[in-house]
PDB file of C-alpha atoms and ligand atoms in Angstrom:
ATOM      1  CA  MET Y 739      81.272  69.869 126.986  1.00 91.00           C
ATOM      2  CA  ARG Y 740      77.667  69.581 125.950  1.00 95.00           C
ATOM      3  CA  VAL Y 741      75.311  72.535 126.101  1.00 97.00           C
ATOM      4  CA  LEU Y 742      71.664  73.198 125.389  1.00 98.00           C
ATOM      5  CA  LEU Y 743      70.575  76.402 123.679  1.00 98.00           C
ATOM      6  CA  ILE Y 744      66.924  77.366 124.142  1.00 98.00           C
ATOM      7  CA  GLU Y 745      66.200  80.198 121.708  1.00 98.00           C
ATOM      8  CA  ASP Y 746      63.222  80.779 119.421  1.00 97.00           C
ATOM      9  CA  GLU Y 747      64.906  83.234 117.037  1.00 96.00           C
ATOM     10  CA  VAL Y 748      66.138  80.832 114.389  1.00 97.00           C
ATOM     11  CA  ASP Y 749      68.851  83.047 112.868  1.00 97.00           C
ATOM     12  CA  LEU Y 750      70.274  83.968 116.258  1.00 96.00           C
ATOM     13  CA  ALA Y 751      70.184  80.320 117.343  1.00 98.00           C
ATOM     14  CA  ARG Y 752      72.052  79.325 114.197  1.00 98.00           C
ATOM     15  CA  GLY Y 753      74.803  81.904 114.828  1.00 97.00           C
ATOM     16  CA  ILE Y 754      75.205  80.917 118.472  1.00 98.00           C
ATOM     17  CA  ARG Y 755      75.270  77.232 117.617  1.00 97.00           C
ATOM     18  CA  LYS Y 756      77.961  77.769 115.008  1.00 97.00           C
ATOM     19  CA  ALA Y 757      80.143  79.740 117.436  1.00 97.00           C
ATOM     20  CA  LEU Y 758      79.741  77.055 120.100  1.00 96.00           C
ATOM     21  CA  GLU Y 759      80.533  74.226 117.707  1.00 93.00           C
ATOM     22  CA  GLU Y 760      83.631  76.026 116.504  1.00 91.00           C
ATOM     23  CA  GLU Y 761      84.749  76.040 120.136  1.00 90.00           C
ATOM     24  CA  GLY Y 762      84.262  72.272 120.282  1.00 88.00           C
ATOM     25  CA  TYR Y 763      80.988  72.152 122.238  1.00 94.00           C
ATOM     26  CA  ALA Y 764      78.398  69.512 121.453  1.00 94.00           C
ATOM     27  CA  VAL Y 765      75.239  71.568 121.028  1.00 97.00           C
ATOM     28  CA  ASP Y 766      71.538  70.756 121.191  1.00 97.00           C
ATOM     29  CA  VAL Y 767      69.021  73.453 120.277  1.00 98.00           C
ATOM     30  CA  ALA Y 768      65.403  73.788 121.397  1.00 98.00           C
ATOM     31  CA  TYR Y 769      63.234  76.423 119.689  1.00 97.00           C
ATOM     32  CA  ASP Y 770      60.436  76.576 122.232  1.00 96.00           C
ATOM     33  CA  GLY Y 771      60.103  76.394 125.976  1.00 97.00           C
ATOM     34  CA  GLU Y 772      58.367  73.064 126.217  1.00 97.00           C
ATOM     35  CA  ASP Y 773      60.987  71.201 124.206  1.00 97.00           C
ATOM     36  CA  GLY Y 774      63.730  73.111 126.024  1.00 97.00           C
ATOM     37  CA  LEU Y 775      62.474  72.145 129.453  1.00 97.00           C
ATOM     38  CA  PHE Y 776      62.049  68.532 128.382  1.00 96.00           C
ATOM     39  CA  GLN Y 777      65.645  68.310 127.123  1.00 96.00           C
ATOM     40  CA  ALA Y 778      67.115  70.255 130.052  1.00 97.00           C
ATOM     41  CA  GLU Y 779      65.525  67.825 132.502  1.00 95.00           C
ATOM     42  CA  LYS Y 780      66.458  64.742 130.483  1.00 93.00           C
ATOM     43  CA  VAL Y 781      70.174  65.373 129.882  1.00 93.00           C
ATOM     44  CA  ASP Y 782      72.924  66.431 132.316  1.00 92.00           C
ATOM     45  CA  TYR Y 783      74.174  69.382 130.282  1.00 96.00           C
ATOM     46  CA  ASP Y 784      77.363  71.191 131.240  1.00 95.00           C
ATOM     47  CA  ALA Y 785      75.490  74.464 130.747  1.00 98.00           C
ATOM     48  CA  LEU Y 786      72.295  75.996 129.393  1.00 98.00           C
ATOM     49  CA  LEU Y 787      71.930  79.139 127.294  1.00 98.00           C
ATOM     50  CA  LEU Y 788      68.411  80.305 127.888  1.00 98.00           C
ATOM     51  CA  ASP Y 789      66.378  82.961 126.122  1.00 96.00           C
ATOM     52  CA  LEU Y 790      63.679  84.325 128.443  1.00 94.00           C
ATOM     53  CA  MET Y 791      60.934  85.316 125.993  1.00 93.00           C
ATOM     54  CA  LEU Y 792      59.897  82.006 124.463  1.00 94.00           C
ATOM     55  CA  PRO Y 793      56.710  80.619 122.961  1.00 92.00           C
ATOM     56  CA  GLY Y 794      54.932  78.157 125.249  1.00 90.00           C
ATOM     57  CA  VAL Y 795      56.810  77.855 128.529  1.00 95.00           C
ATOM     58  CA  ASP Y 796      58.875  81.014 129.147  1.00 95.00           C
ATOM     59  CA  GLY Y 797      62.471  81.111 130.367  1.00 95.00           C
ATOM     60  CA  TRP Y 798      61.623  81.994 133.980  1.00 95.00           C
ATOM     61  CA  SER Y 799      59.317  78.995 134.273  1.00 96.00           C
ATOM     62  CA  ILE Y 800      62.006  76.760 132.778  1.00 97.00           C
ATOM     63  CA  LEU Y 801      64.460  78.009 135.408  1.00 96.00           C
ATOM     64  CA  GLN Y 802      62.019  77.479 138.225  1.00 95.00           C
ATOM     65  CA  ARG Y 803      61.202  73.949 137.131  1.00 96.00           C
ATOM     66  CA  LEU Y 804      64.813  73.051 136.397  1.00 96.00           C
ATOM     67  CA  ARG Y 805      66.059  74.258 139.777  1.00 95.00           C
ATOM     68  CA  GLU Y 806      63.782  71.774 141.528  1.00 94.00           C
ATOM     69  CA  THR Y 807      66.070  68.984 140.339  1.00 93.00           C
ATOM     70  CA  LYS Y 808      69.229  70.284 138.641  1.00 93.00           C
ATOM     71  CA  LEU Y 809      72.188  72.581 139.268  1.00 92.00           C
ATOM     72  CA  THR Y 810      73.060  72.977 135.564  1.00 96.00           C
ATOM     73  CA  PRO Y 811      74.751  76.386 135.124  1.00 97.00           C
ATOM     74  CA  VAL Y 812      72.426  78.754 133.232  1.00 98.00           C
ATOM     75  CA  LEU Y 813      73.364  81.794 131.175  1.00 98.00           C
ATOM     76  CA  ILE Y 814      70.269  83.816 130.332  1.00 96.00           C
ATOM     77  CA  LEU Y 815      69.932  85.831 127.135  1.00 95.00           C
ATOM     78  CA  THR Y 816      67.714  88.874 127.598  1.00 89.00           C
ATOM     79  CA  ALA Y 817      66.468  91.839 125.636  1.00 83.00           C
ATOM     80  CA  ARG Y 818      68.333  95.094 126.023  1.00 70.00           C
ATOM     81  CA  ASP Y 819      67.308  97.378 128.898  1.00 72.00           C
ATOM     82  CA  ALA Y 820      65.048  94.756 130.453  1.00 80.00           C
ATOM     83  CA  LEU Y 821      66.579  95.140 133.901  1.00 87.00           C
ATOM     84  CA  SER Y 822      63.588  93.671 135.742  1.00 90.00           C
ATOM     85  CA  ASP Y 823      63.722  90.620 133.431  1.00 90.00           C
ATOM     86  CA  ARG Y 824      67.358  90.012 134.300  1.00 89.00           C
ATOM     87  CA  ILE Y 825      66.727  90.407 138.018  1.00 92.00           C
ATOM     88  CA  ARG Y 826      63.851  87.965 137.836  1.00 91.00           C
ATOM     89  CA  GLY Y 827      66.048  85.547 135.896  1.00 91.00           C
ATOM     90  CA  LEU Y 828      68.856  85.730 138.456  1.00 92.00           C
ATOM     91  CA  ASP Y 829      66.358  85.395 141.306  1.00 93.00           C
ATOM     92  CA  ASN Y 830      64.928  82.287 139.654  1.00 93.00           C
ATOM     93  CA  GLY Y 831      68.312  80.597 139.630  1.00 94.00           C
ATOM     94  CA  ALA Y 832      70.213  81.830 136.584  1.00 96.00           C
ATOM     95  CA  ASP Y 833      73.981  82.140 137.089  1.00 96.00           C
ATOM     96  CA  ASP Y 834      74.765  84.939 134.661  1.00 96.00           C
ATOM     97  CA  TYR Y 835      73.171  86.934 131.855  1.00 95.00           C
ATOM     98  CA  LEU Y 836      73.927  88.574 128.531  1.00 95.00           C
ATOM     99  CA  THR Y 837      71.864  91.330 126.952  1.00 94.00           C
ATOM    100  CA  LYS Y 838      71.045  91.124 123.268  1.00 93.00           C
ATOM    101  CA  PRO Y 839      72.706  91.926 120.991  1.00 93.00           C
ATOM    102  CA  PHE Y 840      75.849  90.453 122.504  1.00 95.00           C
ATOM    103  CA  ASP Y 841      79.309  89.681 121.289  1.00 97.00           C
ATOM    104  CA  LEU Y 842      79.854  85.966 120.647  1.00 97.00           C
ATOM    105  CA  GLY Y 843      83.361  86.163 122.107  1.00 96.00           C
ATOM    106  CA  GLU Y 844      81.938  87.491 125.365  1.00 97.00           C
ATOM    107  CA  MET Y 845      79.280  84.787 125.344  1.00 98.00           C
ATOM    108  CA  LEU Y 846      81.958  82.102 125.012  1.00 97.00           C
ATOM    109  CA  ALA Y 847      84.059  83.626 127.799  1.00 96.00           C
ATOM    110  CA  ARG Y 848      81.098  83.813 130.181  1.00 97.00           C
ATOM    111  CA  LEU Y 849      80.179  80.248 129.358  1.00 96.00           C
ATOM    112  CA  ARG Y 850      83.719  79.025 130.060  1.00 94.00           C
ATOM    113  CA  ALA Y 851      83.692  80.861 133.382  1.00 93.00           C
ATOM    114  CA  LEU Y 852      80.308  79.384 134.347  1.00 94.00           C
ATOM    115  CA  ILE Y 853      81.401  75.870 133.508  1.00 92.00           C
ATOM    116  CA  ARG Y 854      84.706  76.290 135.365  1.00 89.00           C
ATOM    117  CA  ARG Y 855      82.931  77.457 138.501  1.00 89.00           C
ATOM    118  CA  SER Y 856      80.419  74.616 138.309  1.00 89.00           C
ATOM    119  CA  LYS Y 857      83.241  72.057 138.113  1.00 83.00           C
ATOM    120  CA  ALA Y 858      85.027  73.630 141.083  1.00 74.00           C
ATOM    121  CA  HIS Y 859      88.059  74.471 138.931  1.00 75.00           C
ATOM    122  CA  PRO Y 860      88.294  78.246 139.209  1.00 74.00           C
ATOM    123  CA  SER Y 861      91.572  78.376 137.282  1.00 85.00           C
ATOM    124  CA  PRO Y 862      91.498  78.055 133.494  1.00 89.00           C
ATOM    125  CA  LEU Y 863      94.708  75.981 133.686  1.00 93.00           C
ATOM    126  CA  LEU Y 864      94.685  72.274 134.440  1.00 91.00           C
ATOM    127  CA  SER Y 865      98.051  70.664 135.161  1.00 92.00           C
ATOM    128  CA  ILE Y 866      98.467  66.915 135.319  1.00 92.00           C
ATOM    129  CA  GLY Y 867     102.047  65.668 135.451  1.00 92.00           C
ATOM    130  CA  ASP Y 868     103.834  67.202 132.474  1.00 93.00           C
ATOM    131  CA  ILE Y 869     100.534  67.891 130.687  1.00 95.00           C
ATOM    132  CA  GLU Y 870      99.108  71.409 130.862  1.00 96.00           C
ATOM    133  CA  ILE Y 871      95.653  72.258 129.546  1.00 95.00           C
ATOM    134  CA  ASP Y 872      94.549  75.853 129.008  1.00 94.00           C
ATOM    135  CA  THR Y 873      90.757  75.756 128.891  1.00 91.00           C
ATOM    136  CA  ASN Y 874      90.522  79.366 127.678  1.00 89.00           C
ATOM    137  CA  SER Y 875      92.602  78.911 124.562  1.00 91.00           C
ATOM    138  CA  ARG Y 876      91.847  75.173 124.349  1.00 92.00           C
ATOM    139  CA  THR Y 877      95.540  74.439 123.976  1.00 95.00           C
ATOM    140  CA  VAL Y 878      97.512  71.557 125.406  1.00 97.00           C
ATOM    141  CA  GLN Y 879     101.211  71.300 126.161  1.00 97.00           C
ATOM    142  CA  ARG Y 880     103.265  68.289 127.067  1.00 96.00           C
ATOM    143  CA  GLY Y 881     106.581  69.089 128.705  1.00 95.00           C
ATOM    144  CA  GLY Y 882     106.296  72.648 127.394  1.00 95.00           C
ATOM    145  CA  GLN Y 883     105.656  71.548 123.801  1.00 96.00           C
ATOM    146  CA  VAL Y 884     102.319  72.302 122.161  1.00 97.00           C
ATOM    147  CA  VAL Y 885     100.353  69.157 121.326  1.00 97.00           C
ATOM    148  CA  SER Y 886      97.878  69.424 118.481  1.00 97.00           C
ATOM    149  CA  LEU Y 887      94.509  67.794 119.214  1.00 95.00           C
ATOM    150  CA  THR Y 888      91.320  67.559 117.152  1.00 90.00           C
ATOM    151  CA  PRO Y 889      88.244  69.245 118.703  1.00 87.00           C
ATOM    152  CA  LYS Y 890      86.792  65.903 119.811  1.00 87.00           C
ATOM    153  CA  GLU Y 891      90.119  64.741 121.268  1.00 92.00           C
ATOM    154  CA  TYR Y 892      90.330  67.996 123.197  1.00 93.00           C
ATOM    155  CA  SER Y 893      86.773  67.679 124.495  1.00 91.00           C
ATOM    156  CA  LEU Y 894      87.443  64.147 125.675  1.00 93.00           C
ATOM    157  CA  LEU Y 895      90.708  65.175 127.354  1.00 95.00           C
ATOM    158  CA  GLN Y 896      89.010  68.085 129.106  1.00 93.00           C
ATOM    159  CA  LEU Y 897      86.246  65.836 130.406  1.00 92.00           C
ATOM    160  CA  LEU Y 898      88.763  63.301 131.751  1.00 94.00           C
ATOM    161  CA  ALA Y 899      90.962  66.018 133.224  1.00 93.00           C
ATOM    162  CA  LEU Y 900      88.074  67.739 135.010  1.00 90.00           C
ATOM    163  CA  HIS Y 901      87.260  64.377 136.594  1.00 90.00           C
ATOM    164  CA  ARG Y 902      90.820  63.294 137.281  1.00 90.00           C
ATOM    165  CA  GLY Y 903      91.072  60.650 139.929  1.00 92.00           C
ATOM    166  CA  GLN Y 904      87.504  59.577 139.106  1.00 93.00           C
ATOM    167  CA  LEU Y 905      86.195  56.971 136.740  1.00 95.00           C
ATOM    168  CA  VAL Y 906      84.686  58.426 133.565  1.00 95.00           C
ATOM    169  CA  THR Y 907      82.245  55.966 132.038  1.00 94.00           C
ATOM    170  CA  LYS Y 908      81.433  55.669 128.363  1.00 89.00           C
ATOM    171  CA  SER Y 909      77.926  56.900 129.021  1.00 87.00           C
ATOM    172  CA  MET Y 910      79.355  60.053 130.661  1.00 90.00           C
ATOM    173  CA  ILE Y 911      81.461  60.527 127.556  1.00 90.00           C
ATOM    174  CA  TYR Y 912      78.423  60.210 125.287  1.00 85.00           C
ATOM    175  CA  ASP Y 913      76.427  62.592 127.462  1.00 85.00           C
ATOM    176  CA  HIS Y 914      79.073  65.313 127.446  1.00 88.00           C
ATOM    177  CA  ILE Y 915      80.877  65.003 124.129  1.00 86.00           C
ATOM    178  CA  TYR Y 916      78.092  64.330 121.653  1.00 83.00           C
ATOM    179  CA  ASN Y 917      74.843  66.077 120.878  1.00 82.00           C
ATOM    180  CA  ASP Y 918      71.559  64.368 120.049  1.00 77.00           C
ATOM    181  CA  ASP Y 919      72.311  63.926 116.374  1.00 72.00           C
ATOM    182  CA  GLY Y 920      75.947  62.790 116.670  1.00 62.00           C
ATOM    183  CA  ASP Y 921      77.086  59.281 115.729  1.00 58.00           C
ATOM    184  CA  THR Y 922      77.672  57.435 118.921  1.00 56.00           C
ATOM    185  CA  PHE Y 923      79.306  54.158 118.042  1.00 55.00           C
ATOM    186  CA  SER Y 924      81.124  52.852 121.054  1.00 58.00           C
ATOM    187  CA  ASN Y 925      84.351  52.041 119.209  1.00 65.00           C
ATOM    188  CA  VAL Y 926      84.720  55.716 118.278  1.00 82.00           C
ATOM    189  CA  VAL Y 927      85.599  56.537 121.892  1.00 86.00           C
ATOM    190  CA  ASP Y 928      88.306  53.850 121.870  1.00 87.00           C
ATOM    191  CA  VAL Y 929      89.786  55.479 118.788  1.00 90.00           C
ATOM    192  CA  TYR Y 930      89.947  58.895 120.494  1.00 91.00           C
ATOM    193  CA  ILE Y 931      91.456  57.384 123.626  1.00 93.00           C
ATOM    194  CA  SER Y 932      94.154  55.631 121.662  1.00 94.00           C
ATOM    195  CA  SER Y 933      95.058  58.807 119.808  1.00 95.00           C
ATOM    196  CA  LEU Y 934      95.194  60.740 123.110  1.00 96.00           C
ATOM    197  CA  ARG Y 935      97.626  58.094 124.381  1.00 96.00           C
ATOM    198  CA  LYS Y 936      99.776  58.463 121.293  1.00 96.00           C
ATOM    199  CA  LYS Y 937      99.966  62.207 121.782  1.00 97.00           C
ATOM    200  CA  LEU Y 938     100.127  62.438 125.587  1.00 96.00           C
ATOM    201  CA  GLY Y 939     101.792  59.203 126.672  1.00 93.00           C
ATOM    202  CA  ARG Y 940     100.610  55.613 126.888  1.00 92.00           C
ATOM    203  CA  GLU Y 941     100.077  55.661 130.629  1.00 92.00           C
ATOM    204  CA  PHE Y 942      98.257  58.993 130.714  1.00 93.00           C
ATOM    205  CA  VAL Y 943      94.743  57.605 130.320  1.00 95.00           C
ATOM    206  CA  LYS Y 944      94.042  54.268 131.966  1.00 95.00           C
ATOM    207  CA  THR Y 945      91.324  51.859 130.900  1.00 94.00           C
ATOM    208  CA  ARG Y 946      89.115  50.199 133.500  1.00 92.00           C
ATOM    209  CA  ARG Y 947      87.905  47.284 131.466  1.00 90.00           C
ATOM    210  CA  GLY Y 948      84.135  47.216 131.069  1.00 88.00           C
ATOM    211  CA  GLU Y 949      83.783  50.410 133.137  1.00 91.00           C
ATOM    212  CA  GLY Y 950      85.475  53.349 131.464  1.00 94.00           C
ATOM    213  CA  TYR Y 951      88.598  55.495 131.692  1.00 96.00           C
ATOM    214  CA  ILE Y 952      90.513  57.388 134.331  1.00 95.00           C
ATOM    215  CA  ILE Y 953      93.354  59.884 134.585  1.00 94.00           C
ATOM    216  CA  ASP Y 954      95.148  59.470 137.889  1.00 88.00           C
ATOM    217  CA  ALA Y 955      95.028  62.450 140.214  1.00 76.00           C
TER     218      ALA Y 955
HETATM  219 CA1  LIG V 483      62.787  85.038 122.261  1.00 76.17          CA
END
């Protein structure tokens, strides 16, 4: 999952980014509204974390502009007690909000819920054959046995599983698994796919030569 954080408070942004990366998200950060809007329109993020009070273009304007073209789930971050700000944010198309200061664990849980709803998978559990994926705890079992995956392997598996029965192209993988400053050499994806096959079964992920990968529904 790849998310964009738009937040001008550098220390807060650093803390949020770290928490997200520890959960395996690919994270881009924008420190002002103009850059944030530019990135949010350019990339198909899985979710946006959006501060409302920003230099340049404010959060409400970003929401308004973004909603003309994109359905990206948006979690707004607002100052404490600013009820009218939150209402205006929700009215402008935000999906949920957190008031500062907030608990990072709650932020992560709300983000997971937002992303689940946006992918039309209301349950945190994904079952495919004998593979079971718990997207809350980010754990995977095969035939009841826990399978240990690296964060990138997990992210790739989750992306494929959320799109099961559909072709997942390499460019989708780059868009959702890496952030702007990640290394994106195409053979790296092949390496992750082959290690997923080793851990989850050779037939689990199929290659469509020249197109991408698919997990059968
Ligand atoms: Ca701010």
